[in-house]
């Protein structure tokens, strides 16, 4: 459970696809909250967690089915405000004495409009200013009779009980999803809920930084800590935070696999060693990695080769650090939220991800994970608190296996060199046009074909490349970025003129799914 001493809100997860969005909306309001699957929320858990308010998420089950997910009865006796959303609304009504019925023509999916009742309640301050509110509905079953003590405060054409509340107990139940983008004023509803629950908005990154530093010092004492630094936002923020907490007891290991972008290795070394004065081992092992990759072209073999060598090199370097007892990792909150699974079936491996998750046990190290409670945007805010440059904090994600998975087919040093240069021109174009922050991730892939071209009076026979740029929220789904034709044309011209070895540029317009973001 959390290390935090802040007022806490508990989100009981019934398996909705959008439960994480509830947490994000609340964190944006400086409210500390945690998501826990309903199976884990027992009486003892509730007593220990001591939430100041509780939210029941939506979920795919039907309260009318036997053994449908429920919170413990005791949650209603805690005397704290509760907000039930969609499935959470239905489970609340059913447990408190109302009735829920199957859809039969009253199912509602998508945009709907809620209109208010005569009585206005605090939960709805700032709502209905224009008479009605757009909300997002997604329900099959519906409440047909509200529980004793509840009253209706908003209705939609298909949901006569769209907003209900028992004001004497501060229990609120809504049929729609206020956390999603398509309920444009949904955040106001959460804001009102946490205000009436008495939250003071004490969850800020400034306060978190001080607390985290204190906790790291308590955990580590006078022992040595190793931190794997990749130059990505998570490992960088972890390193700088640890350095503030324990100074020279921290040694960072930067495994340079030779698959980084143009000047990236130098930038990492300059920033952390020279600017922050962090003890840094730069293991320049490009020959080892590229030597092992040369000749092969299977994407999974590439990933596994890099993953294995990475661990070998990391272990070798870490073993040189005397007395190390801890390994610091930039694990984030989305990695630790246990999800509610209803299918139970094994999921297919699309790509073996590069990670060093098994390292601490293998090396007999204890873990320090100071970002475990944070979402990505909070890590960025913390990075800002720690003085990391904005250009660094806002960088697009970069995969562990690096340029290897942007070089489909055989990897050669020549192709990597060309790819680096083309990528640098492309990113420069994106920055110059002020598009960098609108795009979730952008990069060039060098294709394993040479094509014929004509430059000046001569024939060329060079590589083709593909530009990729996507918008996304979490990398799970993505859409290609709609560049203007002018931008694409100008970028193609610049790459062909400035990068020797490329004579053809294409733009990848595949979304995910069915494509993936990276080419391998
Ligand atoms: P895909 O290609 O699976 O990528 O759509 C989704 C996101 O994950 C990144 N990615 C990785 N990140 N290790 C990482 O740390 C990996 O092995 C890896 N493979 C893909 C990718 O860059 C995108 O942001």
Coordinates of C-alpha atoms and ligand atoms in Angstrom, one line a residue:
X1 CA 0.0 0.0 0.0
X2 CA 0.9 3.6 -0.4
X3 CA 3.7 5.3 1.5
X4 CA 1.8 8.6 1.4
X5 CA 0.3 10.4 4.4
X6 CA -2.1 12.4 2.3
X7 CA -5.8 12.3 2.5
X8 CA -6.7 9.4 0.3
X9 CA -9.5 8.5 -2.0
X10 CA -10.1 4.8 -2.8
X11 CA -11.3 3.8 -6.3
X12 CA -12.8 0.3 -6.3
X13 CA -12.3 -1.1 -9.7
X14 CA -15.0 -3.3 -11.2
X15 CA -13.1 -3.7 -14.5
X16 CA -14.0 -0.7 -16.6
X17 CA -11.6 0.2 -19.5
X18 CA -11.5 3.7 -18.2
X19 CA -10.9 3.3 -14.5
X20 CA -7.4 4.8 -14.8
X21 CA -9.0 8.0 -16.2
X22 CA -10.9 8.5 -12.9
X23 CA -7.6 8.4 -11.1
X24 CA -6.0 10.9 -13.5
X25 CA -8.9 13.3 -13.2
X26 CA -8.5 13.2 -9.4
X27 CA -4.7 13.6 -9.5
X28 CA -5.2 16.6 -11.7
X29 CA -7.2 18.0 -8.8
X30 CA -4.3 17.4 -6.4
X31 CA -6.1 14.5 -4.7
X32 CA -4.2 11.4 -3.8
X33 CA -6.1 8.3 -4.9
X34 CA -5.4 4.6 -5.5
X35 CA -7.2 2.0 -7.7
X36 CA -7.7 -1.4 -6.2
X37 CA -9.6 -4.3 -7.7
X38 CA -12.8 -5.2 -5.9
X39 CA -11.5 -8.6 -5.0
X40 CA -8.8 -7.1 -2.8
X41 CA -11.1 -4.7 -1.0
X42 CA -12.1 -6.5 2.2
X43 CA -13.3 -5.1 5.5
X44 CA -9.8 -5.2 6.8
X45 CA -8.4 -3.4 3.7
X46 CA -11.0 -0.6 4.1
X47 CA -10.1 -0.1 7.8
X48 CA -6.4 0.0 7.0
X49 CA -6.7 2.2 3.9
X50 CA -9.0 4.7 5.8
X51 CA -10.3 6.5 2.7
X52 CA -11.7 10.0 3.0
X53 CA -14.1 9.1 0.1
X54 CA -14.7 6.1 -2.2
X55 CA -15.5 5.8 -5.9
X56 CA -17.0 2.7 -7.5
X57 CA -15.8 2.4 -11.1
X58 CA -17.8 1.1 -14.0
X59 CA -17.4 -2.4 -15.3
X60 CA -18.5 -5.0 -17.8
X61 CA -20.5 -7.3 -15.5
X62 CA -24.2 -7.3 -14.8
X63 CA -25.4 -6.9 -11.2
X64 CA -28.2 -9.3 -12.1
X65 CA -25.8 -12.2 -12.7
X66 CA -24.9 -14.6 -9.9
X67 CA -21.6 -13.8 -8.2
X68 CA -21.4 -10.4 -9.8
X69 CA -18.6 -8.2 -8.4
X70 CA -19.5 -6.2 -5.2
X71 CA -17.8 -4.1 -2.6
X72 CA -18.0 -5.2 1.0
X73 CA -21.2 -4.0 2.8
X74 CA -19.0 -2.2 5.4
X75 CA -18.1 0.4 2.8
X76 CA -21.5 1.9 3.3
X77 CA -21.0 2.1 7.1
X78 CA -17.8 4.1 7.0
X79 CA -19.5 7.4 7.0
X80 CA -17.5 8.7 4.0
X81 CA -18.9 10.1 0.7
X82 CA -19.3 7.5 -2.1
X83 CA -19.7 8.1 -5.8
X84 CA -20.9 5.2 -7.9
X85 CA -20.3 5.3 -11.7
X86 CA -22.3 3.2 -14.2
X87 CA -21.8 -0.3 -13.0
X88 CA -20.8 1.3 -9.7
X89 CA -24.2 3.1 -9.6
X90 CA -26.1 -0.1 -10.2
X91 CA -24.3 -2.1 -7.6
X92 CA -24.9 0.7 -5.1
X93 CA -28.6 0.8 -5.9
X94 CA -29.0 -2.9 -5.7
X95 CA -27.1 -3.3 -2.4
X96 CA -28.9 -0.4 -0.8
X97 CA -32.4 -1.6 -1.7
X98 CA -33.2 -0.3 -5.2
X99 CA -33.7 -2.4 -8.4
X100 CA -31.8 -2.9 -11.6
X101 CA -33.2 -4.4 -14.8
X102 CA -31.8 -5.8 -18.0
X103 CA -31.5 -3.5 -21.0
X104 CA -34.4 -4.5 -23.3
X105 CA -34.3 -1.5 -25.6
X106 CA -33.1 0.9 -22.9
X107 CA -29.4 0.3 -23.4
X108 CA -27.5 3.5 -24.1
X109 CA -24.1 3.8 -25.7
X110 CA -22.4 7.0 -26.6
X111 CA -23.3 10.7 -26.3
X112 CA -26.4 11.6 -24.3
X113 CA -27.8 14.8 -22.7
X114 CA -28.7 15.0 -19.1
X115 CA -31.2 17.7 -17.8
X116 CA -31.5 18.8 -14.2
X117 CA -34.3 18.4 -11.7
X118 CA -35.7 21.4 -9.9
X119 CA -33.4 20.9 -6.9
X120 CA -29.8 21.7 -7.3
X121 CA -27.1 20.0 -5.2
X122 CA -23.5 20.8 -4.5
X123 CA -22.3 17.9 -6.6
X124 CA -23.6 19.7 -9.6
X125 CA -22.3 23.2 -9.0
X126 CA -21.1 24.6 -12.3
X127 CA -23.2 22.1 -14.2
X128 CA -26.3 22.7 -16.3
X129 CA -25.2 26.3 -16.9
X130 CA -26.6 26.0 -20.4
X131 CA -29.6 23.9 -19.4
X132 CA -28.2 20.5 -20.1
X133 CA -24.9 18.6 -20.0
X134 CA -23.4 16.3 -22.6
X135 CA -22.3 13.0 -21.0
X136 CA -21.0 9.7 -22.2
X137 CA -23.2 6.7 -21.5
X138 CA -22.2 3.0 -21.9
X139 CA -24.7 0.7 -20.2
X140 CA -26.9 -2.3 -20.9
X141 CA -28.7 -2.7 -17.6
X142 CA -30.4 0.2 -16.0
X143 CA -31.7 1.2 -12.6
X144 CA -35.5 0.8 -12.5
X145 CA -36.1 1.8 -8.9
X146 CA -33.8 3.9 -6.7
X147 CA -32.8 2.9 -3.2
X148 CA -34.6 4.4 -0.2
X149 CA -33.2 7.8 0.8
X150 CA -32.1 8.6 -2.8
X151 CA -33.6 11.3 -5.0
X152 CA -33.2 12.1 -8.7
X153 CA -31.2 15.2 -9.7
X154 CA -30.8 14.6 -13.4
X155 CA -32.3 12.6 -16.2
X156 CA -31.5 11.6 -19.8
X157 CA -34.0 10.3 -22.3
X158 CA -33.0 6.7 -21.6
X159 CA -31.8 7.0 -18.1
X160 CA -34.5 8.5 -15.8
X161 CA -32.0 8.0 -12.9
X162 CA -29.0 9.5 -14.6
X163 CA -27.9 11.4 -11.4
X164 CA -29.2 10.4 -8.0
X165 CA -28.1 11.1 -4.5
X166 CA -28.8 10.4 -0.8
X167 CA -27.7 13.7 0.6
X168 CA -28.1 12.6 4.2
X169 CA -25.2 10.1 3.7
X170 CA -23.4 11.9 0.9
X171 CA -23.9 8.9 -1.5
X172 CA -24.0 9.8 -5.2
X173 CA -24.7 7.6 -8.1
X174 CA -24.4 8.5 -11.8
X175 CA -25.3 6.4 -14.8
X176 CA -22.7 8.0 -17.2
X177 CA -18.9 8.3 -17.2
X178 CA -17.8 11.7 -16.0
X179 CA -14.1 10.7 -16.4
X180 CA -14.1 10.5 -20.2
X181 CA -13.3 13.1 -22.7
X182 CA -16.8 12.9 -24.1
X183 CA -18.3 14.2 -20.8
X184 CA -16.7 17.6 -21.3
X185 CA -17.5 19.0 -17.9
X186 CA -16.9 15.8 -16.0
X187 CA -14.0 17.2 -14.1
X188 CA -16.3 19.7 -12.4
X189 CA -18.3 16.9 -11.0
X190 CA -15.2 15.2 -9.5
X191 CA -14.1 18.6 -8.2
X192 CA -17.4 19.1 -6.4
X193 CA -17.3 15.6 -5.1
X194 CA -13.8 15.9 -3.5
X195 CA -14.5 19.3 -2.2
X196 CA -17.6 18.1 -0.4
X197 CA -15.6 15.2 0.9
X198 CA -13.2 17.6 2.5
X199 CA -10.1 17.1 0.4
X200 CA -7.7 20.1 0.6
X201 CA -5.7 19.4 -2.6
X202 CA -2.6 18.5 -0.7
X203 CA -1.1 16.2 -3.4
X204 CA 1.4 18.4 -5.2
X205 CA 4.7 17.5 -6.8
X206 CA 6.6 20.0 -4.6
X207 CA 5.3 18.2 -1.5
X208 CA 5.8 14.8 -3.1
X209 CA 9.5 15.6 -3.8
X210 CA 10.3 16.4 -0.2
X211 CA 8.4 13.4 1.1
X212 CA 10.0 11.1 -1.5
X213 CA 13.5 12.3 -0.5
X214 CA 12.8 11.6 3.1
X215 CA 11.5 8.2 2.4
X216 CA 14.5 7.3 0.2
X217 CA 16.9 8.3 2.9
X218 CA 15.0 6.2 5.5
X219 CA 14.9 3.2 3.2
X220 CA 18.5 3.3 2.0
X221 CA 20.4 4.6 5.1
X222 CA 24.1 4.7 4.3
X223 CA 24.0 2.0 1.7
X224 CA 25.0 2.2 -2.0
X225 CA 22.4 2.4 -4.7
X226 CA 22.6 1.5 -8.4
X227 CA 20.3 3.1 -11.0
X228 CA 20.1 2.1 -14.6
X229 CA 19.9 5.2 -16.7
X230 CA 18.6 5.2 -20.2
X231 CA 18.1 8.9 -20.8
X232 CA 14.3 8.4 -20.9
X233 CA 12.1 10.6 -18.6
X234 CA 11.4 7.9 -16.0
X235 CA 14.9 6.8 -15.4
X236 CA 16.2 10.4 -15.5
X237 CA 13.7 11.6 -12.9
X238 CA 14.5 8.6 -10.7
X239 CA 18.2 9.3 -10.9
X240 CA 18.0 13.0 -10.1
X241 CA 15.6 12.5 -7.3
X242 CA 17.8 9.8 -5.8
X243 CA 20.8 12.0 -6.2
X244 CA 19.1 14.8 -4.3
X245 CA 18.3 12.3 -1.5
X246 CA 21.6 10.4 -1.2
X247 CA 24.2 12.2 -3.3
X248 CA 27.3 10.1 -3.9
X249 CA 25.7 6.9 -2.5
X250 CA 24.1 6.7 -6.0
X251 CA 25.9 5.4 -9.1
X252 CA 24.1 5.4 -12.4
X253 CA 24.9 2.8 -15.1
X254 CA 24.2 3.9 -18.6
X255 CA 24.4 0.9 -21.0
X256 CA 25.1 2.4 -24.4
X257 CA 24.1 -0.2 -26.9
X258 CA 25.0 1.9 -29.9
X259 CA 21.4 2.0 -30.9
X260 CA 20.7 5.5 -29.7
X261 CA 19.8 8.6 -31.7
X262 CA 22.2 11.2 -33.0
X263 CA 24.3 12.7 -30.2
X264 CA 22.1 11.1 -27.6
X265 CA 24.8 9.3 -25.6
X266 CA 26.9 12.5 -25.3
X267 CA 23.8 14.4 -24.2
X268 CA 23.1 11.9 -21.4
X269 CA 26.7 11.9 -20.2
X270 CA 26.9 15.7 -20.3
X271 CA 23.6 16.2 -18.5
X272 CA 24.1 13.7 -15.7
X273 CA 27.8 13.6 -15.1
X274 CA 28.7 17.2 -15.9
X275 CA 25.6 19.1 -15.0
X276 CA 24.1 17.1 -12.1
X277 CA 27.5 15.7 -10.9
X278 CA 26.1 12.2 -10.6
X279 CA 28.5 9.3 -10.5
X280 CA 27.9 7.7 -13.9
X281 CA 29.4 4.7 -15.6
X282 CA 29.1 5.0 -19.3
X283 CA 29.4 1.4 -20.6
X284 CA 30.0 2.0 -24.3
X285 CA 29.3 -1.4 -25.8
X286 CA 28.1 -0.6 -29.3
X287 CA 30.6 -3.0 -30.8
X288 CA 29.3 -5.8 -28.6
X289 CA 25.7 -5.2 -29.4
X290 CA 26.0 -4.4 -33.1
X291 CA 28.4 -7.3 -33.6
X292 CA 25.8 -9.7 -32.1
X293 CA 23.0 -8.2 -34.2
X294 CA 24.8 -8.2 -37.5
X295 CA 23.5 -10.7 -40.1
X296 CA 20.2 -11.4 -38.3
X297 CA 16.9 -9.9 -39.2
X298 CA 14.2 -11.6 -37.1
X299 CA 12.5 -9.0 -34.9
X300 CA 12.1 -11.3 -31.9
X301 CA 15.7 -12.5 -32.1
X302 CA 16.9 -8.9 -32.3
X303 CA 14.8 -8.0 -29.2
X304 CA 16.0 -11.0 -27.2
X305 CA 19.7 -10.5 -28.2
X306 CA 19.6 -6.9 -27.1
X307 CA 17.7 -7.7 -23.9
X308 CA 20.1 -10.5 -22.9
X309 CA 23.3 -8.5 -23.6
X310 CA 21.8 -5.5 -21.8
X311 CA 21.4 -7.5 -18.7
X312 CA 24.9 -9.0 -19.0
X313 CA 26.5 -5.7 -19.3
X314 CA 24.4 -4.1 -16.6
X315 CA 25.3 -6.9 -14.2
X316 CA 29.0 -6.8 -15.0
X317 CA 29.1 -3.0 -14.4
X318 CA 27.0 -3.1 -11.3
X319 CA 29.2 -5.8 -9.8
X320 CA 32.0 -3.3 -9.8
X321 CA 30.2 -1.1 -7.5
X322 CA 31.2 -2.1 -4.0
X323 CA 28.6 -2.6 -1.3
X324 CA 25.6 -1.9 -3.5
X325 CA 22.5 -3.1 -1.8
X326 CA 19.7 -1.4 -3.8
X327 CA 18.6 -1.0 -7.3
X328 CA 16.6 2.0 -8.3
X329 CA 13.9 1.7 -11.0
X330 CA 11.5 4.1 -12.6
X331 CA 8.4 1.9 -12.2
X332 CA 5.3 4.0 -12.6
X333 CA 1.8 3.6 -11.1
X334 CA 0.2 2.2 -14.3
X335 CA 2.7 -0.7 -14.1
X336 CA 1.6 -1.6 -10.6
X337 CA -2.1 -1.2 -10.9
X338 CA -3.5 -4.7 -10.8
X339 CA -6.2 -5.0 -13.4
X340 CA -9.5 -6.7 -13.1
X341 CA -9.6 -9.6 -15.6
X342 CA -12.8 -11.2 -16.7
X343 CA -11.5 -13.2 -19.6
X344 CA -8.8 -15.0 -17.7
X345 CA -7.3 -16.3 -21.0
X346 CA -3.6 -15.9 -21.8
X347 CA -2.9 -12.9 -24.0
X348 CA -0.7 -13.2 -27.0
X349 CA 2.8 -11.8 -27.0
X350 CA 3.0 -9.3 -29.8
X351 CA 6.6 -8.2 -29.0
X352 CA 8.9 -9.2 -26.2
X353 CA 9.5 -6.0 -24.3
X354 CA 12.9 -5.0 -23.3
X355 CA 12.9 -4.6 -19.5
X356 CA 15.1 -5.4 -16.6
X357 CA 12.3 -6.6 -14.3
X358 CA 14.0 -9.8 -13.2
X359 CA 17.3 -8.1 -12.3
X360 CA 17.0 -7.3 -8.6
X361 CA 16.3 -11.0 -7.6
X362 CA 19.1 -12.2 -9.8
X363 CA 21.5 -9.8 -8.3
X364 CA 20.3 -10.0 -4.8
X365 CA 19.4 -6.3 -4.7
X366 CA 16.5 -4.6 -3.0
X367 CA 14.3 -2.3 -5.0
X368 CA 13.9 1.5 -4.7
X369 CA 11.0 2.7 -6.8
X370 CA 10.3 6.3 -5.9
X371 CA 7.9 6.8 -8.9
X372 CA 5.6 3.9 -8.1
X373 CA 2.7 6.1 -7.1
X374 CA 2.9 8.5 -10.1
X375 CA 1.3 8.7 -13.5
X376 CA 3.5 9.8 -16.4
X377 CA 2.3 13.4 -16.3
X378 CA 3.1 13.6 -12.6
X379 CA 6.6 12.2 -13.3
X380 CA 7.0 15.1 -15.8
X381 CA 5.8 17.6 -13.2
X382 CA 8.3 16.1 -10.7
X383 CA 11.1 16.4 -13.3
X384 CA 10.2 20.0 -13.6
X385 CA 10.4 20.5 -9.8
X386 CA 13.8 18.9 -9.9
X387 CA 15.0 21.3 -12.6
X388 CA 15.3 19.0 -15.5
X389 CA 15.0 21.0 -18.7
X390 CA 11.6 21.2 -20.3
X391 CA 12.9 19.9 -23.7
X392 CA 14.1 16.8 -21.9
X393 CA 11.0 16.2 -19.8
X394 CA 8.7 16.5 -22.8
X395 CA 10.7 14.1 -25.0
X396 CA 8.8 11.5 -27.0
X397 CA 9.1 7.9 -25.6
X398 CA 12.1 5.9 -27.0
X399 CA 12.0 2.1 -26.9
X400 CA 14.6 0.1 -25.0
X401 CA 15.9 -1.8 -28.1
X402 CA 16.4 1.6 -29.7
X403 CA 17.1 2.0 -33.4
X404 CA 17.3 -1.7 -33.9
X405 CA 13.5 -2.0 -34.2
X406 CA 13.5 1.0 -36.6
X407 CA 15.8 -0.8 -39.0
X408 CA 13.7 -3.7 -40.2
X409 CA 15.8 -6.4 -41.9
X410 CA 19.5 -6.6 -41.4
X411 CA 21.2 -4.2 -39.1
X412 CA 24.4 -2.6 -40.3
X413 CA 26.4 0.3 -39.0
X414 CA 26.0 2.1 -42.3
X415 CA 22.2 1.8 -42.1
X416 CA 22.2 3.0 -38.4
X417 CA 24.3 6.0 -39.4
X418 CA 21.9 7.0 -42.2
X419 CA 18.9 6.4 -39.9
X420 CA 20.3 8.6 -37.2
X421 CA 20.8 11.5 -39.6
X422 CA 17.4 11.2 -41.2
X423 CA 15.7 11.0 -37.8
X424 CA 17.5 14.1 -36.7
X425 CA 16.3 16.1 -39.7
X426 CA 12.8 14.9 -39.3
X427 CA 12.6 15.8 -35.6
X428 CA 14.2 19.2 -36.4
X429 CA 11.4 19.8 -38.9
X430 CA 8.8 18.8 -36.4
X431 CA 10.2 21.1 -33.8
X432 CA 10.6 24.0 -36.2
X433 CA 7.0 23.7 -37.2
X434 CA 5.9 23.7 -33.5
X435 CA 4.4 20.3 -33.8
X436 CA 6.6 18.3 -31.3
X437 CA 4.3 18.5 -28.3
X438 CA 1.2 17.7 -30.4
X439 CA 2.7 14.4 -31.4
X440 CA 3.0 11.5 -29.1
X441 CA 5.9 9.9 -30.8
X442 CA 7.7 10.5 -34.1
X443 CA 10.7 8.8 -35.7
X444 CA 12.1 7.5 -39.0
X445 CA 12.4 3.8 -39.9
X446 CA 15.0 2.9 -42.6
X447 CA 13.6 0.3 -45.0
X448 CA 15.4 -2.8 -46.1
X449 CA 15.2 -1.8 -49.8
X450 CA 17.1 0.3 -52.2
X451 CA 15.3 2.1 -54.9
X452 CA 16.3 4.0 -58.0
X453 CA 16.3 7.8 -58.1
X454 CA 17.7 10.6 -60.1
X455 CA 19.6 13.5 -58.6
X456 CA 21.2 16.1 -60.7
X457 CA 22.1 14.3 -63.9
X458 CA 22.9 11.1 -62.1
X459 CA 21.2 7.9 -61.2
X460 CA 21.0 7.0 -57.5
X461 CA 20.4 3.6 -55.9
X462 CA 19.8 4.3 -52.2
X463 CA 17.6 3.4 -49.2
X464 CA 14.0 4.3 -48.8
X465 CA 12.8 5.4 -45.4
X466 CA 9.4 5.8 -43.7
X467 CA 8.4 8.7 -41.5
X468 CA 6.2 7.8 -38.5
X469 CA 4.2 10.1 -36.3
X470 CA 1.4 9.2 -34.0
X471 CA -1.0 10.6 -31.5
X472 CA -1.9 8.4 -28.6
X473 CA -2.7 8.6 -24.9
X474 CA -0.7 5.6 -23.6
X475 CA 0.8 3.8 -26.6
X476 CA -1.9 1.1 -26.5
X477 CA -3.8 2.6 -29.4
X478 CA -2.6 5.2 -31.8
X479 CA -3.5 7.2 -34.9
X480 CA -1.2 8.6 -37.5
X481 CA -0.6 12.3 -37.3
X482 CA -2.3 14.3 -40.1
X483 CA 0.7 16.4 -41.3
X484 CA 0.0 18.9 -44.1
X485 CA 1.2 17.9 -47.6
X486 CA 3.5 21.0 -47.5
X487 CA 5.2 19.7 -44.3
X488 CA 5.6 16.2 -45.7
X489 CA 7.0 17.5 -49.0
X490 CA 9.4 19.9 -47.3
X491 CA 10.6 17.2 -45.0
X492 CA 11.1 14.7 -47.8
X493 CA 13.2 17.2 -49.7
X494 CA 15.3 18.1 -46.7
X495 CA 16.0 14.4 -45.8
X496 CA 17.0 13.5 -49.4
X497 CA 19.2 16.6 -49.7
X498 CA 20.8 16.4 -46.3
X499 CA 21.2 12.7 -45.8
X500 CA 23.4 10.8 -48.1
X501 CA 22.1 7.2 -48.6
X502 CA 18.4 8.0 -48.8
X503 CA 16.7 8.8 -52.0
X504 CA 13.0 8.1 -51.2
X505 CA 10.7 9.1 -48.3
X506 CA 7.3 7.6 -47.5
X507 CA 4.8 8.5 -44.8
X508 CA 3.3 5.6 -42.7
X509 CA -0.4 6.2 -42.3
X510 CA -1.2 3.0 -40.3
X511 CA -3.1 3.3 -37.1
X512 CA -2.7 1.0 -34.1
X513 CA -4.4 -1.5 -34.3
X514 CA -3.9 -2.9 -36.8
X515 CA -0.3 -1.7 -37.0
X516 CA 2.0 -1.2 -34.1
X517 CA 3.8 2.1 -33.5
X518 CA 7.3 0.7 -34.0
X519 CA 8.0 -1.2 -37.2
X520 CA 9.2 -4.3 -35.3
Ligands
LIG1 P1 4.3 -0.7 -30.2 O1 5.4 -0.8 -31.3 O2 4.2 -2.0 -29.5 O3 4.9 0.4 -29.2 O4 3.0 -0.2 -30.7 C1 4.2 1.0 -28.2 C2 5.1 1.9 -27.4 O5 6.1 1.1 -26.7 C3 7.4 1.4 -27.1 N1 8.1 0.2 -27.2 C4 9.0 -0.2 -26.3 N2 9.4 0.4 -25.1 N3 10.9 -1.4 -24.7 C5 10.4 -0.1 -24.4 O6 10.8 0.4 -23.4 C6 10.5 -2.0 -25.8 O7 11.0 -3.2 -26.0 C7 9.5 -1.4 -26.6 N4 8.9 -1.8 -27.8 C8 8.1 -0.8 -28.1 C9 7.2 2.1 -28.5 O8 8.3 3.0 -28.8 C10 5.9 2.8 -28.3 O9 6.1 4.0 -27.6

